[in-house]
PDB file of C-alpha atoms in Angstrom:
ATOM      1  CA  MET A 219     109.825  59.516 104.391  1.00 46.00           C
ATOM      2  CA  THR A 220     108.900  60.880 100.979  1.00 62.00           C
ATOM      3  CA  GLN A 221     111.836  62.481  99.186  1.00 89.00           C
ATOM      4  CA  ILE A 222     111.492  66.243  98.645  1.00 91.00           C
ATOM      5  CA  ALA A 223     112.229  65.840  94.921  1.00 91.00           C
ATOM      6  CA  GLU A 224     109.159  63.622  94.568  1.00 94.00           C
ATOM      7  CA  VAL A 225     106.984  66.080  96.505  1.00 95.00           C
ATOM      8  CA  ARG A 226     108.201  69.015  94.419  1.00 95.00           C
ATOM      9  CA  LYS A 227     107.539  67.120  91.194  1.00 96.00           C
ATOM     10  CA  PHE A 228     103.943  66.341  92.169  1.00 96.00           C
ATOM     11  CA  TYR A 229     103.410  69.962  93.293  1.00 97.00           C
ATOM     12  CA  ALA A 230     104.602  71.121  89.860  1.00 97.00           C
ATOM     13  CA  ARG A 231     102.304  68.678  88.071  1.00 96.00           C
ATOM     14  CA  LEU A 232      99.296  69.941  90.038  1.00 96.00           C
ATOM     15  CA  LEU A 233     100.113  73.583  89.320  1.00 97.00           C
ATOM     16  CA  ALA A 234     100.655  72.976  85.627  1.00 96.00           C
ATOM     17  CA  ALA A 235      97.377  71.062  85.399  1.00 96.00           C
ATOM     18  CA  ARG A 236      95.471  73.908  87.079  1.00 94.00           C
ATOM     19  CA  ALA A 237      97.137  76.447  84.776  1.00 94.00           C
ATOM     20  CA  GLY A 238      96.064  74.516  81.685  1.00 92.00           C
ATOM     21  CA  SER A 239      99.123  75.745  79.818  1.00 91.00           C
ATOM     22  CA  ALA A 240     100.293  74.005  76.657  1.00 89.00           C
ATOM     23  CA  ASP A 241     103.889  74.860  77.560  1.00 94.00           C
ATOM     24  CA  PRO A 242     105.572  71.849  79.242  1.00 95.00           C
ATOM     25  CA  ARG A 243     108.271  74.192  80.563  1.00 97.00           C
ATOM     26  CA  LEU A 244     105.825  75.537  83.155  1.00 97.00           C
ATOM     27  CA  GLU A 245     105.789  72.227  85.011  1.00 97.00           C
ATOM     28  CA  ALA A 246     109.550  71.964  84.577  1.00 97.00           C
ATOM     29  CA  VAL A 247     110.349  75.313  86.210  1.00 97.00           C
ATOM     30  CA  PHE A 248     108.053  74.686  89.178  1.00 98.00           C
ATOM     31  CA  THR A 249     109.880  71.376  89.607  1.00 96.00           C
ATOM     32  CA  GLU A 250     113.363  72.869  89.311  1.00 96.00           C
ATOM     33  CA  VAL A 251     113.094  76.121  91.324  1.00 97.00           C
ATOM     34  CA  PRO A 252     113.142  75.352  95.086  1.00 96.00           C
ATOM     35  CA  ARG A 253     110.458  77.407  96.835  1.00 97.00           C
ATOM     36  CA  GLU A 254     112.164  77.086 100.225  1.00 97.00           C
ATOM     37  CA  ALA A 255     115.218  78.949  98.895  1.00 96.00           C
ATOM     38  CA  PHE A 256     113.093  82.135  98.770  1.00 97.00           C
ATOM     39  CA  LEU A 257     111.373  81.866 102.161  1.00 96.00           C
ATOM     40  CA  GLY A 258     114.214  82.056 104.655  1.00 94.00           C
ATOM     41  CA  PRO A 259     114.880  79.349 107.247  1.00 94.00           C
ATOM     42  CA  GLY A 260     111.925  77.301 108.518  1.00 94.00           C
ATOM     43  CA  PRO A 261     109.694  76.586 110.274  1.00 96.00           C
ATOM     44  CA  TRP A 262     107.514  78.927 108.222  1.00 96.00           C
ATOM     45  CA  THR A 263     104.354  80.871 109.024  1.00 95.00           C
ATOM     46  CA  VAL A 264     101.470  79.897 106.770  1.00 94.00           C
ATOM     47  CA  VAL A 265      98.473  82.197 106.235  1.00 91.00           C
ATOM     48  CA  ALA A 266      95.110  80.493 106.806  1.00 87.00           C
ATOM     49  CA  GLY A 267      92.338  83.018 106.203  1.00 83.00           C
ATOM     50  CA  ASN A 268      92.513  85.535 109.022  1.00 84.00           C
ATOM     51  CA  SER A 269      94.778  83.261 111.051  1.00 89.00           C
ATOM     52  CA  THR A 270      98.330  81.960 110.769  1.00 91.00           C
ATOM     53  CA  LEU A 271      99.871  78.564 111.454  1.00 93.00           C
ATOM     54  CA  GLU A 272     103.473  77.507 111.886  1.00 95.00           C
ATOM     55  CA  THR A 273     104.673  74.480 109.927  1.00 96.00           C
ATOM     56  CA  PRO A 274     105.517  71.533 112.207  1.00 95.00           C
ATOM     57  CA  SER A 275     109.178  71.689 111.225  1.00 95.00           C
ATOM     58  CA  ALA A 276     111.663  73.152 108.755  1.00 95.00           C
ATOM     59  CA  ASP A 277     111.066  70.244 106.387  1.00 94.00           C
ATOM     60  CA  PRO A 278     110.250  71.921 103.029  1.00 94.00           C
ATOM     61  CA  VAL A 279     107.632  69.260 102.318  1.00 94.00           C
ATOM     62  CA  HIS A 280     105.205  71.501 104.209  1.00 95.00           C
ATOM     63  CA  ILE A 281     105.374  74.359 101.706  1.00 96.00           C
ATOM     64  CA  TYR A 282     104.885  72.288  98.527  1.00 96.00           C
ATOM     65  CA  GLN A 283     101.146  72.792  98.487  1.00 94.00           C
ATOM     66  CA  ASN A 284      98.867  75.710  97.663  1.00 95.00           C
ATOM     67  CA  VAL A 285      99.594  77.749 100.799  1.00 94.00           C
ATOM     68  CA  LEU A 286     100.480  81.391 101.390  1.00 94.00           C
ATOM     69  CA  VAL A 287     103.751  81.698 103.300  1.00 96.00           C
ATOM     70  CA  ALA A 288     104.193  84.928 105.271  1.00 93.00           C
ATOM     71  CA  LEU A 289     107.147  87.168 104.426  1.00 93.00           C
ATOM     72  CA  ASP A 290     106.129  90.152 106.581  1.00 89.00           C
ATOM     73  CA  THR A 291     103.073  89.477 108.741  1.00 86.00           C
ATOM     74  CA  ALA A 292     102.882  93.069 110.019  1.00 85.00           C
ATOM     75  CA  LYS A 293     102.473  94.399 106.470  1.00 87.00           C
ATOM     76  CA  GLY A 294     100.403  91.498 105.183  1.00 85.00           C
ATOM     77  CA  ILE A 295     103.047  90.488 102.638  1.00 90.00           C
ATOM     78  CA  ASN A 296     103.243  86.821 101.668  1.00 92.00           C
ATOM     79  CA  ASN A 297     104.925  84.637  99.079  1.00 95.00           C
ATOM     80  CA  GLY A 298     101.782  84.369  96.984  1.00 93.00           C
ATOM     81  CA  GLU A 299      99.447  81.518  96.080  1.00 95.00           C
ATOM     82  CA  PRO A 300     101.259  79.048  93.794  1.00 97.00           C
ATOM     83  CA  VAL A 301      98.121  78.017  91.876  1.00 96.00           C
ATOM     84  CA  LEU A 302      97.258  81.647  91.111  1.00 96.00           C
ATOM     85  CA  HIS A 303     100.767  82.367  89.860  1.00 97.00           C
ATOM     86  CA  ALA A 304     100.848  79.204  87.766  1.00 97.00           C
ATOM     87  CA  MET A 305      97.619  80.358  86.106  1.00 97.00           C
ATOM     88  CA  TRP A 306      98.959  83.882  85.591  1.00 97.00           C
ATOM     89  CA  ILE A 307     102.280  82.732  84.184  1.00 98.00           C
ATOM     90  CA  GLY A 308     100.486  80.270  81.920  1.00 97.00           C
ATOM     91  CA  LYS A 309      98.191  83.063  80.757  1.00 97.00           C
ATOM     92  CA  VAL A 310     100.998  85.502  79.941  1.00 97.00           C
ATOM     93  CA  ALA A 311     102.959  82.707  78.185  1.00 97.00           C
ATOM     94  CA  PRO A 312     106.627  83.789  78.553  1.00 98.00           C
ATOM     95  CA  LYS A 313     108.902  82.848  75.658  1.00 98.00           C
ATOM     96  CA  PRO A 314     112.691  82.463  75.491  1.00 98.00           C
ATOM     97  CA  GLY A 315     114.401  85.748  74.703  1.00 98.00           C
ATOM     98  CA  GLU A 316     111.567  87.979  75.934  1.00 98.00           C
ATOM     99  CA  THR A 317     112.098  90.809  78.425  1.00 98.00           C
ATOM    100  CA  VAL A 318     110.116  90.871  81.673  1.00 98.00           C
ATOM    101  CA  THR A 319     109.444  93.542  84.276  1.00 98.00           C
ATOM    102  CA  HIS A 320     108.225  92.113  87.581  1.00 98.00           C
ATOM    103  CA  ILE A 321     106.570  94.669  89.877  1.00 97.00           C
ATOM    104  CA  GLY A 322     106.270  93.601  93.507  1.00 96.00           C
ATOM    105  CA  ALA A 323     108.873  90.840  93.356  1.00 96.00           C
ATOM    106  CA  GLY A 324     108.930  90.085  97.089  1.00 96.00           C
ATOM    107  CA  THR A 325     111.822  87.745  97.774  1.00 97.00           C
ATOM    108  CA  GLY A 326     112.017  86.615  94.162  1.00 98.00           C
ATOM    109  CA  TYR A 327     110.374  83.176  93.866  1.00 98.00           C
ATOM    110  CA  TYR A 328     108.115  84.005  90.929  1.00 98.00           C
ATOM    111  CA  THR A 329     110.843  86.225  89.468  1.00 98.00           C
ATOM    112  CA  ALA A 330     113.057  83.138  89.316  1.00 98.00           C
ATOM    113  CA  LEU A 331     110.368  81.156  87.493  1.00 98.00           C
ATOM    114  CA  LEU A 332     109.935  83.947  84.948  1.00 98.00           C
ATOM    115  CA  ALA A 333     113.706  84.217  84.538  1.00 98.00           C
ATOM    116  CA  ARG A 334     113.960  80.532  83.690  1.00 98.00           C
ATOM    117  CA  LEU A 335     111.124  80.762  81.167  1.00 98.00           C
ATOM    118  CA  VAL A 336     112.496  83.759  79.232  1.00 98.00           C
ATOM    119  CA  SER A 337     116.227  82.924  79.462  1.00 98.00           C
ATOM    120  CA  PRO A 338     118.361  84.294  77.817  1.00 98.00           C
ATOM    121  CA  GLY A 339     115.942  87.246  77.964  1.00 98.00           C
ATOM    122  CA  ALA A 340     116.340  89.769  80.777  1.00 98.00           C
ATOM    123  CA  VAL A 341     114.150  90.244  83.862  1.00 98.00           C
ATOM    124  CA  THR A 342     113.966  93.506  85.831  1.00 98.00           C
ATOM    125  CA  ALA A 343     112.427  93.017  89.273  1.00 98.00           C
ATOM    126  CA  PHE A 344     111.091  95.973  91.285  1.00 97.00           C
ATOM    127  CA  GLU A 345     110.501  95.680  95.027  1.00 96.00           C
ATOM    128  CA  LEU A 346     109.596  98.700  97.151  1.00 95.00           C
ATOM    129  CA  GLU A 347     110.383  97.169 100.557  1.00 95.00           C
ATOM    130  CA  ALA A 348     114.129  97.485 101.157  1.00 96.00           C
ATOM    131  CA  ASP A 349     114.496  94.320 103.253  1.00 96.00           C
ATOM    132  CA  LEU A 350     112.587  92.206 100.742  1.00 97.00           C
ATOM    133  CA  ALA A 351     114.593  93.676  97.853  1.00 97.00           C
ATOM    134  CA  ASP A 352     117.828  92.757  99.644  1.00 97.00           C
ATOM    135  CA  ARG A 353     116.607  89.209 100.158  1.00 97.00           C
ATOM    136  CA  ALA A 354     115.484  88.980  96.519  1.00 98.00           C
ATOM    137  CA  ARG A 355     118.874  90.207  95.337  1.00 98.00           C
ATOM    138  CA  GLN A 356     120.624  87.494  97.350  1.00 98.00           C
ATOM    139  CA  ASN A 357     118.142  84.775  96.365  1.00 98.00           C
ATOM    140  CA  LEU A 358     118.415  85.630  92.669  1.00 98.00           C
ATOM    141  CA  GLU A 359     122.206  85.715  92.463  1.00 97.00           C
ATOM    142  CA  PRO A 360     122.254  82.346  90.654  1.00 96.00           C
ATOM    143  CA  TYR A 361     120.008  83.835  87.933  1.00 97.00           C
ATOM    144  CA  GLY A 362     122.329  85.867  85.754  1.00 95.00           C
ATOM    145  CA  ASN A 363     119.536  87.394  83.673  1.00 98.00           C
ATOM    146  CA  VAL A 364     117.814  89.156  86.632  1.00 98.00           C
ATOM    147  CA  THR A 365     118.345  92.710  87.908  1.00 98.00           C
ATOM    148  CA  VAL A 366     116.656  93.642  91.212  1.00 98.00           C
ATOM    149  CA  ILE A 367     115.765  97.292  91.787  1.00 97.00           C
ATOM    150  CA  GLN A 368     114.731  98.506  95.221  1.00 97.00           C
ATOM    151  CA  GLY A 369     112.434 101.341  94.261  1.00 94.00           C
ATOM    152  CA  ASP A 370     109.042 102.622  93.229  1.00 93.00           C
ATOM    153  CA  ALA A 371     107.850 101.240  89.900  1.00 95.00           C
ATOM    154  CA  VAL A 372     104.947 103.716  89.867  1.00 94.00           C
ATOM    155  CA  THR A 373     107.043 106.870  89.810  1.00 90.00           C
ATOM    156  CA  GLY A 374     110.125 105.378  88.132  1.00 82.00           C
ATOM    157  CA  SER A 375     110.461 104.437  84.471  1.00 87.00           C
ATOM    158  CA  LEU A 376     110.140 100.860  83.264  1.00 95.00           C
ATOM    159  CA  PRO A 377     112.305  99.294  80.573  1.00 96.00           C
ATOM    160  CA  PRO A 378     110.612  98.329  77.280  1.00 98.00           C
ATOM    161  CA  SER A 379     108.988  94.990  78.100  1.00 98.00           C
ATOM    162  CA  ASP A 380     107.403  92.004  76.400  1.00 98.00           C
ATOM    163  CA  ILE A 381     105.826  91.104  79.754  1.00 98.00           C
ATOM    164  CA  ILE A 382     104.940  93.236  82.780  1.00 98.00           C
ATOM    165  CA  TYR A 383     103.972  91.049  85.738  1.00 98.00           C
ATOM    166  CA  VAL A 384     102.340  93.042  88.549  1.00 97.00           C
ATOM    167  CA  ASN A 385     101.890  91.669  92.065  1.00 96.00           C
ATOM    168  CA  ALA A 386     100.208  94.603  93.825  1.00 92.00           C
ATOM    169  CA  GLY A 387      96.641  95.861  93.416  1.00 89.00           C
ATOM    170  CA  VAL A 388      96.074  99.025  91.347  1.00 93.00           C
ATOM    171  CA  VAL A 389      93.004 101.149  90.657  1.00 93.00           C
ATOM    172  CA  ALA A 390      94.400 101.464  87.134  1.00 94.00           C
ATOM    173  CA  PRO A 391      97.765 100.689  85.552  1.00 96.00           C
ATOM    174  CA  PRO A 392      99.855 103.866  85.265  1.00 95.00           C
ATOM    175  CA  ALA A 393     100.114 105.185  81.709  1.00 94.00           C
ATOM    176  CA  ALA A 394     103.888 104.648  81.832  1.00 95.00           C
ATOM    177  CA  TRP A 395     103.378 100.912  82.345  1.00 97.00           C
ATOM    178  CA  LEU A 396     101.185 100.670  79.258  1.00 97.00           C
ATOM    179  CA  LYS A 397     103.667 102.703  77.231  1.00 96.00           C
ATOM    180  CA  ALA A 398     106.493 100.368  78.314  1.00 97.00           C
ATOM    181  CA  LEU A 399     104.823  97.399  76.617  1.00 98.00           C
ATOM    182  CA  LYS A 400     106.370  96.454  73.300  1.00 97.00           C
ATOM    183  CA  PRO A 401     104.041  95.728  70.350  1.00 95.00           C
ATOM    184  CA  GLY A 402     102.307  92.472  71.202  1.00 95.00           C
ATOM    185  CA  GLY A 403     103.527  92.785  74.794  1.00 97.00           C
ATOM    186  CA  ARG A 404     101.412  91.483  77.672  1.00 98.00           C
ATOM    187  CA  MET A 405     100.780  92.830  81.146  1.00 98.00           C
ATOM    188  CA  VAL A 406      98.947  90.956  83.894  1.00 98.00           C
ATOM    189  CA  PHE A 407      97.863  92.916  86.965  1.00 97.00           C
ATOM    190  CA  PRO A 408      95.386  92.836  89.865  1.00 96.00           C
ATOM    191  CA  TRP A 409      92.721  95.449  89.133  1.00 95.00           C
ATOM    192  CA  ARG A 410      91.028  96.838  92.227  1.00 92.00           C
ATOM    193  CA  PRO A 411      89.124  99.995  91.273  1.00 91.00           C
ATOM    194  CA  ALA A 412      86.858  99.627  94.318  1.00 85.00           C
ATOM    195  CA  GLU A 413      86.878  97.771  97.636  1.00 81.00           C
ATOM    196  CA  ARG A 414      84.544  95.019  96.411  1.00 84.00           C
ATOM    197  CA  VAL A 415      86.031  94.710  92.912  1.00 87.00           C
ATOM    198  CA  GLY A 416      89.107  92.519  92.461  1.00 89.00           C
ATOM    199  CA  LEU A 417      89.979  91.090  89.054  1.00 95.00           C
ATOM    200  CA  ALA A 418      93.088  89.745  87.386  1.00 96.00           C
ATOM    201  CA  VAL A 419      93.397  91.441  83.997  1.00 97.00           C
ATOM    202  CA  MET A 420      95.687  90.639  81.100  1.00 97.00           C
ATOM    203  CA  VAL A 421      96.444  93.467  78.697  1.00 97.00           C
ATOM    204  CA  THR A 422      97.951  92.955  75.231  1.00 97.00           C
ATOM    205  CA  ARG A 423      99.322  95.887  73.280  1.00 95.00           C
ATOM    206  CA  ALA A 424      97.234  96.166  70.135  1.00 87.00           C
ATOM    207  CA  GLU A 425      97.194  98.449  67.105  1.00 81.00           C
ATOM    208  CA  GLY A 426      96.315 101.856  68.548  1.00 76.00           C
ATOM    209  CA  GLY A 427      95.157 100.556  71.906  1.00 87.00           C
ATOM    210  CA  PHE A 428      95.378  97.822  74.513  1.00 96.00           C
ATOM    211  CA  ALA A 429      93.168  94.740  74.392  1.00 96.00           C
ATOM    212  CA  CYS A 430      92.299  93.353  77.804  1.00 95.00           C
ATOM    213  CA  ASP A 431      90.833  90.237  79.334  1.00 96.00           C
ATOM    214  CA  PRO A 432      89.567  90.124  82.962  1.00 96.00           C
ATOM    215  CA  PHE A 433      90.056  86.402  83.453  1.00 94.00           C
ATOM    216  CA  MET A 434      89.633  85.621  87.173  1.00 92.00           C
ATOM    217  CA  ARG A 435      89.010  87.152  90.585  1.00 90.00           C
ATOM    218  CA  SER A 436      92.119  88.287  92.388  1.00 86.00           C
ATOM    219  CA  TRP A 437      93.089  90.133  95.567  1.00 82.00           C
ATOM    220  CA  PHE A 438      96.534  91.575  96.312  1.00 87.00           C
ATOM    221  CA  ILE A 439      97.858  94.109  98.786  1.00 82.00           C
ATOM    222  CA  PRO A 440      97.579  97.674  97.432  1.00 81.00           C
ATOM    223  CA  CYS A 441     100.290  99.088  95.186  1.00 84.00           C
ATOM    224  CA  VAL A 442     101.753 102.179  96.863  1.00 85.00           C
ATOM    225  CA  GLY A 443     101.050 105.213  94.686  1.00 82.00           C
ATOM    226  CA  ALA A 444      98.532 103.492  92.403  1.00 80.00           C
ATOM    227  CA  SER A 445      95.801 102.199  94.708  1.00 82.00           C
ATOM    228  CA  LEU A 446      93.651 105.294  95.247  1.00 79.00           C
ATOM    229  CA  ALA A 447      91.377 106.919  92.683  1.00 79.00           C
ATOM    230  CA  GLY A 448      90.790 110.657  92.571  1.00 83.00           C
ATOM    231  CA  PRO A 449      87.360 112.147  93.324  1.00 82.00           C
ATOM    232  CA  GLU A 450      86.741 112.751  89.623  1.00 85.00           C
ATOM    233  CA  ALA A 451      87.225 109.082  88.687  1.00 91.00           C
ATOM    234  CA  LYS A 452      84.440 107.005  87.165  1.00 93.00           C
ATOM    235  CA  ILE A 453      84.455 103.709  89.119  1.00 93.00           C
ATOM    236  CA  PRO A 454      82.660 100.547  87.936  1.00 92.00           C
ATOM    237  CA  ASP A 455      80.814  97.971  89.985  1.00 91.00           C
ATOM    238  CA  ARG A 456      81.834  94.301  89.783  1.00 90.00           C
ATOM    239  CA  ASP A 457      79.530  93.425  86.873  1.00 92.00           C
ATOM    240  CA  LYS A 458      80.633  96.365  84.748  1.00 94.00           C
ATOM    241  CA  ALA A 459      84.294  95.774  85.550  1.00 93.00           C
ATOM    242  CA  ALA A 460      84.043  92.224  84.176  1.00 94.00           C
ATOM    243  CA  ARG A 461      82.892  93.630  80.810  1.00 95.00           C
ATOM    244  CA  ILE A 462      86.077  95.534  79.966  1.00 96.00           C
ATOM    245  CA  ARG A 463      87.716  94.541  76.688  1.00 96.00           C
ATOM    246  CA  SER A 464      90.182  97.381  76.065  1.00 96.00           C
ATOM    247  CA  ILE A 465      92.146 100.088  77.857  1.00 96.00           C
ATOM    248  CA  TRP A 466      93.019 103.474  76.382  1.00 96.00           C
ATOM    249  CA  LEU A 467      95.238 106.401  77.261  1.00 95.00           C
ATOM    250  CA  THR A 468      93.180 109.576  77.596  1.00 94.00           C
ATOM    251  CA  ALA A 469      96.011 111.429  75.834  1.00 93.00           C
ATOM    252  CA  ASP A 470      95.447 109.257  72.747  1.00 93.00           C
ATOM    253  CA  LYS A 471      91.665 108.934  72.772  1.00 94.00           C
ATOM    254  CA  ALA A 472      88.973 110.674  74.792  1.00 95.00           C
ATOM    255  CA  PRO A 473      86.540 108.447  76.733  1.00 96.00           C
ATOM    256  CA  ASP A 474      83.438 107.629  74.697  1.00 95.00           C
ATOM    257  CA  ARG A 475      80.093 105.959  75.364  1.00 96.00           C
ATOM    258  CA  THR A 476      81.824 102.570  75.753  1.00 96.00           C
ATOM    259  CA  ALA A 477      83.774 103.811  78.804  1.00 96.00           C
ATOM    260  CA  ILE A 478      83.039 101.797  81.946  1.00 95.00           C
ATOM    261  CA  ALA A 479      85.780 103.325  84.086  1.00 96.00           C
ATOM    262  CA  VAL A 480      87.851 106.492  83.772  1.00 96.00           C
ATOM    263  CA  ILE A 481      90.729 106.718  86.245  1.00 95.00           C
ATOM    264  CA  GLY A 482      93.486 109.271  85.879  1.00 92.00           C
ATOM    265  CA  ASP A 483      95.271 108.967  82.544  1.00 93.00           C
ATOM    266  CA  VAL A 484      93.538 105.776  81.418  1.00 95.00           C
ATOM    267  CA  TRP A 485      90.029 104.553  80.727  1.00 96.00           C
ATOM    268  CA  PHE A 486      88.461 101.120  80.374  1.00 96.00           C
ATOM    269  CA  SER A 487      86.090 100.265  77.531  1.00 96.00           C
ATOM    270  CA  THR A 488      83.738  97.493  76.441  1.00 96.00           C
ATOM    271  CA  LYS A 489      85.125  97.813  72.889  1.00 94.00           C
ATOM    272  CA  ASP A 490      86.739  94.564  71.741  1.00 92.00           C
ATOM    273  CA  ILE A 491      89.934  95.134  69.733  1.00 88.00           C
ATOM    274  CA  ARG A 492      91.486  91.675  70.026  1.00 73.00           C
ATOM    275  CA  GLY A 493      91.394  91.225  66.256  1.00 59.00           C
ATOM    276  CA  ARG A 494      93.820  94.136  65.805  1.00 50.00           C
ATOM    277  CA  LEU A 495      96.829  92.982  67.766  1.00 44.00           C
ATOM    278  CA  ALA A 496     100.010  94.906  67.084  1.00 40.00           C
ATOM    279  CA  SER A 497     102.827  93.236  65.190  1.00 37.00           C
TER     280      SER A 497
END
């Protein structure tokens, strides 16, 4: 039988290769953090399209591949796709000493990876579902730089953050999330302004605004309190959504002719401001 350490190491190599990150620590943390420690006892339920399968046994070898493992089948909550998260974490490029806010932490697997990458920096993990938050709190006890909050990250305040890592789909990031980013801070979130539009977007706080990059397709369960647009909202189609290059607070700057989407307190523009990153 193949040893689990060997399986986990190959899994980490595959994820790091797909992420294309120059940071060798990404492969290291996927090797070191045991995924099974965040899933509860096996056998596990694996999501396969519109169906589910049970792993043949509780041998963790079965979950060291790019599979979604169910956490709450009734609510459609799963542990997330490892390849997607490797790409996202590689994109946001966590550095030692940075502060992270993780929104939609589930049972804490990706929180643990982020905690390792920014240590000794602090991680604040929000999880709305009480049972998942309790499990995350227990799972993350070995990680002394993590605080788990069972609560609503949409209505609550976020700590000042170098990274905001969002794992629930929003029609637009709340203004408070953008304001919580430190200069040069990055936020990655699933943008779902319409049913047929699903994009992963990285935002970087720039001088006077927020540069953004829609870098891949992405679908997550809706974020409670931030997944519905008002009737006055200007909603883009898929092609227009892919053209966004900056996000602005309406309180700071009124939407202009470059506006592709206007949703609540924020609007999305085709204006490229990446050359004016904040310092």
